[in-house]
Amino acid sequence: MPDADRSNMQETQLFNHTADKEQRPLPGKSIHAGNLSRSEKKLHEAICVLLVELCERFTFFGIVCNMILFCTVKLGYRNYQAAIVNMCFVGTSMLTPVLVGWLAECLVGRIKLVCICMFLHFLGTALLPVVAFPFEDIYIDKRHILHTLTKREQKIVFYFALLTASLGIGGIRAIVCPLSAYNLEDCGPKELLSFFNWFYWLVNLNSAVVFVSISYIQQSVARNLGFLIPFVSVLMAMITIHMVRGEMIYKPKTESSLLTTFGVIASALKTCCVRYHYFSGGVTNWLDRAKENCGGQYSESQVESTKSLAGLFPLFAFQILYRTCIMQIPSGYYLQTMNSNLHFGGFVLPVAAMNVISIVPLLILVPILECINLCLFSAKDTGHSPTIYIVVGQLSAALSVMVAGFSEIHRKHFPQVEQMLSEELLLVSSMPCFHLAPQYILLGVAEALVTPSCSLLAFRLVPERIRGISMHFLTLFNGAGCFVGAFFVQTAHAGTQG
């Protein structure tokens, strides 16, 4: 062997021996130090994801909380039109994560798409203060106005801002803050239910802060500058994503996709339309016709995954009705409150602050439900408690809407009084707004019971490779519920001549 090769081999052996010594744990140091560092890294990533999620939700609730008041007072919309705009924005914000998730899978790189969505979110939240700002009050001197936006221009900018903001929301929720970012694959049913309970508890605590603080600022202090607060929140989210962008771009499982699921359903329907396949025996489920051995073009694992997902469609369908009820809080209930007496001890309550009454039951019930899960339900119980919660929650939501109907009849028997809202004098009912508290409380109870339990079932009752797809379908049906609510408002207005 040449001397040069022998020398290189000796140096390599010496380097490997030194590396082995460096990799051995030092005396007194725990052998779990590597695991601890990995767990600390996961904790750091989860905290960053949660921070971005809360900033994004803060921005979202900041836009929604007083949109109806802004549309009616600033843009001159009628009440039902403002409610429809609000519900359509919420529904679009729910559907865009599904659209952006599909784009990230098929067309655009994830990092590039995150940058595009962050820019759109930034642009949308930056344009909202432009619409709200009182340009007619700014003067270069006593004779010249700096700038004036007509009502038509204001509405165009307003709709463009809402569209870009909702698209940006979709990018953040689908790519930066998906459910897979929290590493829930190895969790049992009780741990999953606990996670969803506390996650929605934090989100609703965030929304309570928004409805108390931002709604008061927008209504009473600086109504035209209140939209700057969501803009600042978006900046915080962008800074956080930029600082840890290498750890916050999550890629989904590659075994299945939303397009594959829709493809299996379309292939099964197409095959069912062919007569000789339709009358052929040996097929126990109509989705089996999408399998390759039954004339379809998809593998058995893909079809079986879609079959397990199709079993959840009744649950998803009920979510449409439930979400229609829940959407009464930012629409019908908001209008009821806005047309009620908001004076309380010489102080005019912000309209959106009444939403806190629906949040308080959730903040109280989550710790109670955690105790119930720990004490009453065994570790082997995987489905009874979520099912019970969903049934009770759906009944509570339906009862809330019924109580709201009786409250509306009761409200109209009170004489009208003048009330100042956002520097506008309005004629409202003299009924105190706290008479509406029972319907808010019932919807808050429903939200505490239904949303975490539905998320648990949609995540748990499907194979691991399509859990993300299942959550996408849950989101699709929730968004559909928002648009169904808007359709009901339009139908009720047209059917009753206003």
Short mmCIF file of C-alpha atoms in Angstrom, two decimals:
data_model
loop_
_atom_site.label_atom_id
_atom_site.label_comp_id
_atom_site.label_asym_id
_atom_site.label_seq_id
_atom_site.Cartn_x
_atom_site.Cartn_y
_atom_site.Cartn_z
CA MET A 1 0.00 0.00 0.00
CA PRO A 2 1.44 3.42 -0.87
CA ASP A 3 2.48 5.65 2.01
CA ALA A 4 0.02 8.37 1.02
CA ASP A 5 -2.94 5.95 1.15
CA ARG A 6 -1.74 4.48 4.44
CA SER A 7 -1.46 7.98 5.87
CA ASN A 8 -4.96 8.91 4.69
CA MET A 9 -6.38 5.71 6.18
CA GLN A 10 -4.74 6.41 9.52
CA GLU A 11 -6.09 9.96 9.52
CA THR A 12 -9.58 8.65 8.70
CA GLN A 13 -9.45 6.09 11.50
CA LEU A 14 -8.22 8.72 13.91
CA PHE A 15 -11.04 11.09 12.88
CA ASN A 16 -13.68 8.35 13.27
CA HIS A 17 -12.29 7.38 16.67
CA THR A 18 -12.37 11.01 17.79
CA ALA A 19 -15.91 11.43 16.50
CA ASP A 20 -17.01 8.29 18.35
CA LYS A 21 -15.57 9.67 21.55
CA GLU A 22 -17.33 12.97 21.01
CA GLN A 23 -20.65 11.21 20.43
CA ARG A 24 -20.43 9.23 23.69
CA PRO A 25 -22.26 10.89 26.59
CA LEU A 26 -19.96 12.64 29.03
CA PRO A 27 -19.89 11.49 32.67
CA GLY A 28 -22.77 13.03 34.57
CA LYS A 29 -24.68 13.97 31.39
CA SER A 30 -28.01 12.29 30.71
CA ILE A 31 -28.23 9.89 27.79
CA HIS A 32 -31.57 11.55 26.94
CA ALA A 33 -29.97 14.89 26.11
CA GLY A 34 -30.52 14.34 22.39
CA ASN A 35 -34.16 13.47 22.94
CA LEU A 36 -34.53 16.49 25.19
CA SER A 37 -33.10 18.80 22.54
CA ARG A 38 -35.47 17.33 19.94
CA SER A 39 -38.44 17.79 22.25
CA GLU A 40 -37.35 21.35 22.99
CA LYS A 41 -37.12 22.01 19.25
CA LYS A 42 -40.62 20.60 18.73
CA LEU A 43 -41.90 22.75 21.60
CA HIS A 44 -40.25 25.81 20.06
CA GLU A 45 -41.84 25.07 16.68
CA ALA A 46 -45.27 24.52 18.26
CA ILE A 47 -45.03 27.81 20.17
CA CYS A 48 -44.09 29.68 16.98
CA VAL A 49 -46.94 28.06 15.05
CA LEU A 50 -49.38 28.90 17.83
CA LEU A 51 -48.14 32.50 17.92
CA VAL A 52 -48.65 32.89 14.17
CA GLU A 53 -52.06 31.21 14.44
CA LEU A 54 -53.15 33.58 17.21
CA CYS A 55 -51.88 36.63 15.30
CA GLU A 56 -53.77 35.51 12.20
CA ARG A 57 -56.94 34.87 14.22
CA PHE A 58 -56.52 38.24 15.94
CA THR A 59 -56.42 39.88 12.52
CA PHE A 60 -59.42 37.88 11.31
CA PHE A 61 -61.59 38.70 14.34
CA GLY A 62 -60.46 42.31 14.16
CA ILE A 63 -61.84 42.55 10.63
CA VAL A 64 -65.07 40.69 11.40
CA CYS A 65 -65.99 42.18 14.79
CA ASN A 66 -67.45 45.47 13.54
CA MET A 67 -67.85 44.85 9.81
CA ILE A 68 -71.65 45.10 9.91
CA LEU A 69 -71.52 48.44 11.74
CA PHE A 70 -68.89 49.70 9.29
CA CYS A 71 -70.91 48.58 6.25
CA THR A 72 -74.14 50.16 7.48
CA VAL A 73 -72.75 53.43 8.85
CA LYS A 74 -69.77 54.08 6.58
CA LEU A 75 -70.77 52.44 3.29
CA GLY A 76 -74.53 52.95 3.56
CA TYR A 77 -75.52 49.27 3.27
CA ARG A 78 -78.83 47.98 4.55
CA ASN A 79 -78.70 45.57 7.48
CA TYR A 80 -79.27 42.38 5.50
CA GLN A 81 -76.65 43.38 2.91
CA ALA A 82 -74.05 43.98 5.64
CA ALA A 83 -74.85 40.58 7.20
CA ILE A 84 -74.44 38.85 3.82
CA VAL A 85 -71.06 40.54 3.23
CA ASN A 86 -69.85 39.48 6.67
CA MET A 87 -70.92 35.85 6.29
CA CYS A 88 -69.45 35.60 2.79
CA PHE A 89 -66.12 36.91 4.04
CA VAL A 90 -66.08 34.36 6.88
CA GLY A 91 -67.04 31.56 4.48
CA THR A 92 -64.38 32.57 1.95
CA SER A 93 -61.76 32.67 4.71
CA MET A 94 -62.71 29.09 5.60
CA LEU A 95 -62.57 27.83 2.01
CA THR A 96 -59.31 29.46 0.91
CA PRO A 97 -57.08 27.14 3.01
CA VAL A 98 -58.43 24.22 0.97
CA LEU A 99 -57.73 26.06 -2.29
CA VAL A 100 -54.25 27.13 -1.23
CA GLY A 101 -53.47 23.62 0.04
CA TRP A 102 -54.37 22.24 -3.40
CA LEU A 103 -52.18 24.88 -5.11
CA ALA A 104 -49.30 23.98 -2.82
CA GLU A 105 -49.64 20.30 -3.71
CA CYS A 106 -49.99 20.67 -7.47
CA LEU A 107 -48.92 23.98 -8.97
CA VAL A 108 -46.79 26.33 -6.87
CA GLY A 109 -43.88 25.78 -4.51
CA ARG A 110 -44.80 26.03 -0.84
CA ILE A 111 -42.27 28.72 0.10
CA LYS A 112 -43.19 30.84 -2.92
CA LEU A 113 -46.88 30.42 -2.14
CA VAL A 114 -46.38 31.47 1.48
CA CYS A 115 -44.65 34.65 0.31
CA ILE A 116 -47.51 35.40 -2.11
CA CYS A 117 -50.17 34.80 0.55
CA MET A 118 -48.36 36.89 3.14
CA PHE A 119 -48.16 39.75 0.64
CA LEU A 120 -51.89 39.41 -0.13
CA HIS A 121 -52.75 39.38 3.57
CA PHE A 122 -50.54 42.40 4.13
CA LEU A 123 -52.13 44.22 1.19
CA GLY A 124 -55.68 43.46 2.32
CA THR A 125 -55.17 44.61 5.89
CA ALA A 126 -53.35 47.71 4.64
CA LEU A 127 -56.23 48.67 2.33
CA LEU A 128 -58.93 48.38 5.01
CA PRO A 129 -57.72 51.48 6.91
CA VAL A 130 -57.64 53.29 3.54
CA VAL A 131 -61.37 52.62 3.12
CA ALA A 132 -62.15 53.53 6.72
CA PHE A 133 -60.03 56.66 6.91
CA PRO A 134 -62.03 59.93 6.77
CA PHE A 135 -60.42 61.47 3.69
CA GLU A 136 -63.05 64.17 3.59
CA ASP A 137 -61.70 65.55 6.90
CA ILE A 138 -58.09 66.07 5.74
CA TYR A 139 -57.19 69.43 4.22
CA ILE A 140 -54.04 70.80 2.63
CA ASP A 141 -55.32 74.24 3.55
CA LYS A 142 -58.72 75.83 4.02
CA ARG A 143 -59.70 75.44 0.39
CA HIS A 144 -58.25 72.17 -0.91
CA ILE A 145 -59.18 68.65 0.13
CA LEU A 146 -56.27 66.20 -0.01
CA HIS A 147 -58.24 63.29 -1.41
CA THR A 148 -61.80 62.07 -1.68
CA LEU A 149 -63.09 58.57 -2.34
CA THR A 150 -66.57 58.18 -3.75
CA LYS A 151 -68.88 55.50 -2.32
CA ARG A 152 -68.32 53.36 -5.39
CA GLU A 153 -64.53 53.61 -5.07
CA GLN A 154 -64.76 52.86 -1.37
CA LYS A 155 -66.77 49.71 -2.05
CA ILE A 156 -64.36 48.53 -4.77
CA VAL A 157 -61.35 48.98 -2.49
CA PHE A 158 -63.27 47.38 0.39
CA TYR A 159 -64.17 44.24 -1.56
CA PHE A 160 -60.66 43.96 -2.99
CA ALA A 161 -59.21 44.26 0.50
CA LEU A 162 -61.51 41.54 1.85
CA LEU A 163 -60.68 39.22 -1.06
CA THR A 164 -56.92 39.63 -0.74
CA ALA A 165 -57.08 39.27 3.06
CA SER A 166 -59.10 36.05 2.81
CA LEU A 167 -56.65 34.59 0.28
CA GLY A 168 -53.79 35.47 2.59
CA ILE A 169 -55.57 33.82 5.51
CA GLY A 170 -55.81 30.64 3.43
CA GLY A 171 -52.06 30.54 2.85
CA ILE A 172 -51.22 30.93 6.52
CA ARG A 173 -53.69 28.31 7.73
CA ALA A 174 -52.91 25.77 5.00
CA ILE A 175 -49.11 25.95 4.83
CA VAL A 176 -47.74 27.61 7.97
CA CYS A 177 -50.34 26.47 10.53
CA PRO A 178 -51.81 23.14 9.38
CA LEU A 179 -52.87 20.59 11.95
CA SER A 180 -49.86 18.39 11.10
CA ALA A 181 -47.58 21.08 12.54
CA TYR A 182 -48.58 20.03 16.06
CA ASN A 183 -47.38 16.40 15.68
CA LEU A 184 -50.63 14.68 16.69
CA GLU A 185 -50.11 11.38 14.88
CA ASP A 186 -49.16 9.40 17.99
CA CYS A 187 -51.82 10.87 20.29
CA GLY A 188 -54.68 8.80 21.65
CA PRO A 189 -58.34 9.87 21.54
CA LYS A 190 -58.29 11.47 24.99
CA GLU A 191 -55.12 13.41 24.22
CA LEU A 192 -56.57 14.55 20.89
CA LEU A 193 -59.80 15.74 22.51
CA SER A 194 -57.77 17.56 25.13
CA PHE A 195 -55.66 19.22 22.42
CA PHE A 196 -58.69 20.39 20.44
CA ASN A 197 -60.41 21.64 23.59
CA TRP A 198 -57.47 23.75 24.71
CA PHE A 199 -56.63 24.90 21.17
CA TYR A 200 -60.12 26.31 20.61
CA TRP A 201 -60.05 27.65 24.17
CA LEU A 202 -56.98 29.75 23.29
CA VAL A 203 -58.51 30.86 19.99
CA ASN A 204 -61.68 32.00 21.74
CA LEU A 205 -59.72 33.74 24.48
CA ASN A 206 -57.98 35.62 21.68
CA SER A 207 -61.31 36.52 20.09
CA ALA A 208 -62.67 37.72 23.47
CA VAL A 209 -59.78 40.17 23.73
CA VAL A 210 -60.52 41.36 20.18
CA PHE A 211 -64.25 41.82 20.73
CA VAL A 212 -63.70 43.82 23.92
CA SER A 213 -60.78 45.99 22.86
CA ILE A 214 -60.89 46.49 19.08
CA SER A 215 -64.66 46.76 18.92
CA TYR A 216 -64.59 49.54 21.51
CA ILE A 217 -61.81 51.38 19.66
CA GLN A 218 -63.56 51.07 16.30
CA GLN A 219 -66.94 52.12 17.66
CA SER A 220 -66.14 54.79 20.23
CA VAL A 221 -62.51 55.98 20.19
CA ALA A 222 -61.03 55.96 16.69
CA ARG A 223 -63.47 54.21 14.39
CA ASN A 224 -61.49 55.04 11.27
CA LEU A 225 -58.15 53.86 12.63
CA GLY A 226 -59.37 50.67 14.29
CA PHE A 227 -58.48 48.63 11.21
CA LEU A 228 -54.82 49.52 11.78
CA ILE A 229 -54.73 47.07 14.70
CA PRO A 230 -55.28 43.98 12.50
CA PHE A 231 -52.62 45.41 10.18
CA VAL A 232 -50.10 45.52 13.04
CA SER A 233 -51.05 41.95 13.99
CA VAL A 234 -50.28 40.80 10.44
CA LEU A 235 -46.88 42.46 10.67
CA MET A 236 -46.15 40.47 13.84
CA ALA A 237 -47.11 37.23 12.09
CA MET A 238 -44.90 38.09 9.11
CA ILE A 239 -41.93 38.81 11.37
CA THR A 240 -42.41 35.49 13.19
CA ILE A 241 -42.65 33.54 9.92
CA HIS A 242 -39.53 35.27 8.57
CA MET A 243 -37.52 34.48 11.72
CA VAL A 244 -38.31 30.74 11.73
CA ARG A 245 -39.37 30.20 8.13
CA GLY A 246 -37.18 27.10 7.81
CA GLU A 247 -39.14 25.35 10.56
CA MET A 248 -42.66 26.53 9.69
CA ILE A 249 -43.20 25.37 6.09
CA TYR A 250 -44.87 22.00 6.56
CA LYS A 251 -45.36 19.46 3.83
CA PRO A 252 -48.40 17.14 3.87
CA LYS A 253 -48.38 13.37 3.53
CA THR A 254 -47.75 12.39 -0.09
CA GLU A 255 -49.78 9.16 -0.02
CA SER A 256 -53.07 10.91 -0.76
CA SER A 257 -54.41 14.27 -1.82
CA LEU A 258 -57.65 16.14 -2.19
CA LEU A 259 -57.57 15.60 -5.96
CA THR A 260 -57.15 11.85 -5.48
CA THR A 261 -60.19 11.75 -3.20
CA PHE A 262 -62.34 13.67 -5.66
CA GLY A 263 -60.95 11.47 -8.45
CA VAL A 264 -62.02 8.29 -6.68
CA ILE A 265 -65.55 9.64 -6.21
CA ALA A 266 -65.78 10.81 -9.84
CA SER A 267 -64.43 7.51 -11.16
CA ALA A 268 -66.94 5.51 -9.08
CA LEU A 269 -69.83 7.65 -10.30
CA LYS A 270 -68.65 7.36 -13.89
CA THR A 271 -68.38 3.60 -13.66
CA CYS A 272 -71.81 3.34 -12.02
CA CYS A 273 -73.31 5.08 -15.05
CA VAL A 274 -72.17 2.27 -17.32
CA ARG A 275 -74.98 -0.29 -17.43
CA TYR A 276 -73.04 -3.52 -17.34
CA HIS A 277 -70.99 -2.33 -14.41
CA TYR A 278 -74.10 -1.09 -12.66
CA PHE A 279 -75.71 -4.57 -12.73
CA SER A 280 -72.52 -6.49 -12.04
CA GLY A 281 -72.38 -8.32 -8.72
CA GLY A 282 -69.67 -8.68 -6.12
CA VAL A 283 -69.42 -5.00 -5.24
CA THR A 284 -70.44 -4.16 -1.67
CA ASN A 285 -69.88 -0.40 -1.91
CA TRP A 286 -70.39 1.95 -4.82
CA LEU A 287 -66.90 3.41 -4.31
CA ASP A 288 -65.42 -0.04 -4.99
CA ARG A 289 -66.15 0.58 -8.67
CA ALA A 290 -63.23 3.01 -8.73
CA LYS A 291 -60.79 0.15 -8.03
CA GLU A 292 -58.61 -1.10 -10.86
CA ASN A 293 -59.99 -4.64 -10.63
CA CYS A 294 -63.58 -3.27 -11.00
CA GLY A 295 -62.98 -1.11 -14.04
CA GLY A 296 -61.68 2.00 -12.26
CA GLN A 297 -58.22 3.52 -12.20
CA TYR A 298 -57.33 3.80 -8.50
CA SER A 299 -55.55 1.42 -6.17
CA GLU A 300 -57.32 -0.47 -3.40
CA SER A 301 -55.67 1.59 -0.63
CA GLN A 302 -56.79 4.86 -2.20
CA VAL A 303 -60.37 3.62 -2.54
CA GLU A 304 -60.48 2.22 1.00
CA SER A 305 -59.24 5.55 2.37
CA THR A 306 -61.96 7.37 0.47
CA LYS A 307 -64.56 4.92 1.80
CA SER A 308 -63.55 5.67 5.38
CA LEU A 309 -63.80 9.37 4.60
CA ALA A 310 -67.23 8.95 2.97
CA GLY A 311 -68.48 7.44 6.22
CA LEU A 312 -68.02 10.86 7.83
CA PHE A 313 -70.16 12.71 5.28
CA PRO A 314 -73.30 12.61 7.50
CA LEU A 315 -71.28 14.30 10.24
CA PHE A 316 -70.03 16.89 7.75
CA ALA A 317 -73.56 17.49 6.44
CA PHE A 318 -74.81 18.30 9.94
CA GLN A 319 -71.96 20.82 10.17
CA ILE A 320 -73.68 22.89 7.48
CA LEU A 321 -76.78 23.34 9.64
CA TYR A 322 -74.70 23.89 12.76
CA ARG A 323 -72.45 26.48 11.11
CA THR A 324 -75.55 28.26 9.80
CA CYS A 325 -76.69 28.65 13.41
CA ILE A 326 -73.27 29.73 14.65
CA MET A 327 -73.05 32.37 11.90
CA GLN A 328 -76.00 34.13 13.53
CA ILE A 329 -73.56 35.61 16.06
CA PRO A 330 -71.79 37.93 13.58
CA SER A 331 -74.95 38.51 11.54
CA GLY A 332 -78.48 38.17 12.94
CA TYR A 333 -77.51 38.43 16.61
CA TYR A 334 -75.27 41.38 15.84
CA LEU A 335 -78.14 43.19 14.12
CA GLN A 336 -80.44 42.44 17.07
CA THR A 337 -77.87 43.88 19.47
CA MET A 338 -77.20 46.91 17.29
CA ASN A 339 -80.93 47.72 17.32
CA SER A 340 -81.23 47.28 21.10
CA ASN A 341 -80.42 49.64 23.95
CA LEU A 342 -76.65 49.45 24.57
CA HIS A 343 -76.55 51.93 27.47
CA PHE A 344 -75.23 50.41 30.66
CA GLY A 345 -74.69 52.75 33.61
CA GLY A 346 -74.13 55.78 31.40
CA PHE A 347 -71.71 53.85 29.16
CA VAL A 348 -72.49 52.71 25.61
CA LEU A 349 -71.37 49.12 25.18
CA PRO A 350 -69.64 48.16 21.91
CA VAL A 351 -71.98 46.03 19.82
CA ALA A 352 -69.41 43.30 19.22
CA ALA A 353 -68.62 43.11 22.94
CA MET A 354 -71.85 41.16 23.37
CA ASN A 355 -70.10 38.32 21.53
CA VAL A 356 -68.04 37.83 24.69
CA ILE A 357 -71.20 36.46 26.34
CA SER A 358 -71.03 33.57 23.85
CA ILE A 359 -67.31 33.06 24.53
CA VAL A 360 -67.52 32.95 28.33
CA PRO A 361 -69.36 29.56 28.40
CA LEU A 362 -66.62 28.05 26.26
CA LEU A 363 -63.87 29.43 28.50
CA ILE A 364 -65.66 27.96 31.53
CA LEU A 365 -66.75 24.65 30.01
CA VAL A 366 -63.39 23.53 28.61
CA PRO A 367 -61.76 22.94 32.03
CA ILE A 368 -64.98 21.23 33.23
CA LEU A 369 -65.05 18.98 30.17
CA GLU A 370 -61.40 18.10 30.74
CA CYS A 371 -62.26 16.94 34.25
CA ILE A 372 -65.19 14.91 32.92
CA ASN A 373 -62.98 13.24 30.31
CA LEU A 374 -60.40 12.33 32.94
CA CYS A 375 -62.86 11.05 35.54
CA LEU A 376 -65.79 9.47 33.70
CA PHE A 377 -64.51 8.15 30.39
CA SER A 378 -62.01 5.32 30.29
CA ALA A 379 -58.87 5.25 28.20
CA LYS A 380 -60.52 2.74 25.83
CA ASP A 381 -63.51 4.98 25.17
CA THR A 382 -62.86 6.45 21.73
CA GLY A 383 -66.18 7.65 20.43
CA HIS A 384 -69.02 7.91 22.95
CA SER A 385 -68.10 11.18 24.64
CA PRO A 386 -67.55 13.16 21.37
CA THR A 387 -70.84 11.83 19.99
CA ILE A 388 -72.73 12.85 23.13
CA TYR A 389 -71.12 16.29 23.04
CA ILE A 390 -72.06 16.80 19.38
CA VAL A 391 -75.72 15.84 19.91
CA VAL A 392 -76.10 18.09 22.98
CA GLY A 393 -74.28 20.93 21.20
CA GLN A 394 -76.47 20.70 18.09
CA LEU A 395 -79.60 20.84 20.26
CA SER A 396 -78.19 23.85 22.11
CA ALA A 397 -77.55 25.66 18.81
CA ALA A 398 -81.08 24.97 17.58
CA LEU A 399 -82.53 26.14 20.90
CA SER A 400 -80.46 29.32 20.68
CA VAL A 401 -81.95 30.22 17.30
CA MET A 402 -85.45 29.53 18.62
CA VAL A 403 -84.82 31.76 21.66
CA ALA A 404 -83.50 34.47 19.32
CA GLY A 405 -86.79 34.41 17.42
CA PHE A 406 -88.81 34.95 20.61
CA SER A 407 -86.35 37.68 21.68
CA GLU A 408 -86.92 39.49 18.38
CA ILE A 409 -90.68 39.41 18.89
CA HIS A 410 -90.16 40.66 22.45
CA ARG A 411 -87.78 43.43 21.30
CA LYS A 412 -90.24 44.98 18.88
CA HIS A 413 -92.76 45.64 21.66
CA PHE A 414 -90.43 48.21 23.24
CA PRO A 415 -90.64 51.90 22.20
CA GLN A 416 -87.81 53.33 20.10
CA VAL A 417 -85.11 55.64 21.47
CA GLU A 418 -82.19 57.52 19.93
CA GLN A 419 -78.74 56.01 20.29
CA MET A 420 -75.33 57.20 19.07
CA LEU A 421 -73.30 54.49 17.32
CA SER A 422 -70.01 55.26 15.62
CA GLU A 423 -70.87 58.98 15.53
CA GLU A 424 -74.23 58.25 13.87
CA LEU A 425 -77.60 58.81 15.53
CA LEU A 426 -79.83 55.74 15.11
CA LEU A 427 -83.35 54.86 16.24
CA VAL A 428 -83.25 51.59 18.22
CA SER A 429 -85.46 49.60 20.55
CA SER A 430 -85.36 50.58 24.22
CA MET A 431 -85.04 46.93 25.26
CA PRO A 432 -81.74 46.41 27.13
CA CYS A 433 -79.28 44.37 25.10
CA PHE A 434 -78.75 41.98 28.01
CA HIS A 435 -82.17 40.48 27.31
CA LEU A 436 -80.41 38.79 24.39
CA ALA A 437 -77.87 37.08 26.65
CA PRO A 438 -79.59 33.62 26.78
CA GLN A 439 -79.27 33.08 23.01
CA TYR A 440 -75.58 34.02 23.12
CA ILE A 441 -74.96 31.67 26.05
CA LEU A 442 -76.66 28.74 24.30
CA LEU A 443 -74.53 29.22 21.17
CA GLY A 444 -71.42 29.46 23.33
CA VAL A 445 -72.30 26.13 24.95
CA ALA A 446 -72.84 24.63 21.49
CA GLU A 447 -69.47 25.85 20.26
CA ALA A 448 -67.70 24.44 23.31
CA LEU A 449 -69.24 21.00 22.72
CA VAL A 450 -69.41 20.61 18.94
CA THR A 451 -66.29 22.10 17.36
CA PRO A 452 -63.58 20.19 19.31
CA SER A 453 -65.55 16.93 19.11
CA CYS A 454 -66.12 17.20 15.35
CA SER A 455 -62.44 17.97 14.82
CA LEU A 456 -61.54 14.90 16.89
CA LEU A 457 -63.82 12.57 14.91
CA ALA A 458 -62.71 13.97 11.54
CA PHE A 459 -59.08 13.48 12.56
CA ARG A 460 -59.36 10.16 14.38
CA LEU A 461 -61.79 8.04 12.35
CA VAL A 462 -59.77 8.00 9.12
CA PRO A 463 -56.40 6.48 8.21
CA GLU A 464 -53.37 8.58 9.07
CA ARG A 465 -52.48 9.28 5.44
CA ILE A 466 -55.76 11.11 4.76
CA ARG A 467 -56.26 12.96 8.04
CA GLY A 468 -55.35 16.23 6.40
CA ILE A 469 -57.90 15.54 3.64
CA SER A 470 -60.56 14.79 6.26
CA MET A 471 -59.91 18.13 7.98
CA HIS A 472 -60.12 19.82 4.56
CA PHE A 473 -63.59 18.32 4.04
CA LEU A 474 -64.67 19.48 7.49
CA THR A 475 -63.50 22.96 6.55
CA LEU A 476 -65.35 22.81 3.22
CA PHE A 477 -68.64 21.96 4.90
CA ASN A 478 -68.12 24.66 7.55
CA GLY A 479 -67.55 27.21 4.80
CA ALA A 480 -70.63 25.95 2.98
CA GLY A 481 -72.61 26.59 6.16
CA CYS A 482 -71.58 30.25 6.06
CA PHE A 483 -72.81 30.64 2.50
CA VAL A 484 -76.05 28.79 3.33
CA GLY A 485 -76.57 31.30 6.14
CA ALA A 486 -76.06 34.18 3.70
CA PHE A 487 -78.54 32.53 1.32
CA PHE A 488 -81.11 32.24 4.13
CA VAL A 489 -80.73 35.96 4.93
CA GLN A 490 -81.24 36.92 1.28
CA THR A 491 -84.20 34.54 0.93
CA ALA A 492 -85.86 35.76 4.14
CA HIS A 493 -85.44 39.41 3.05
CA ALA A 494 -86.84 38.73 -0.42
CA GLY A 495 -89.68 36.54 0.86
CA THR A 496 -90.85 39.04 3.47
CA GLN A 497 -90.35 42.18 1.35
CA GLY A 498 -87.66 43.42 3.73
#
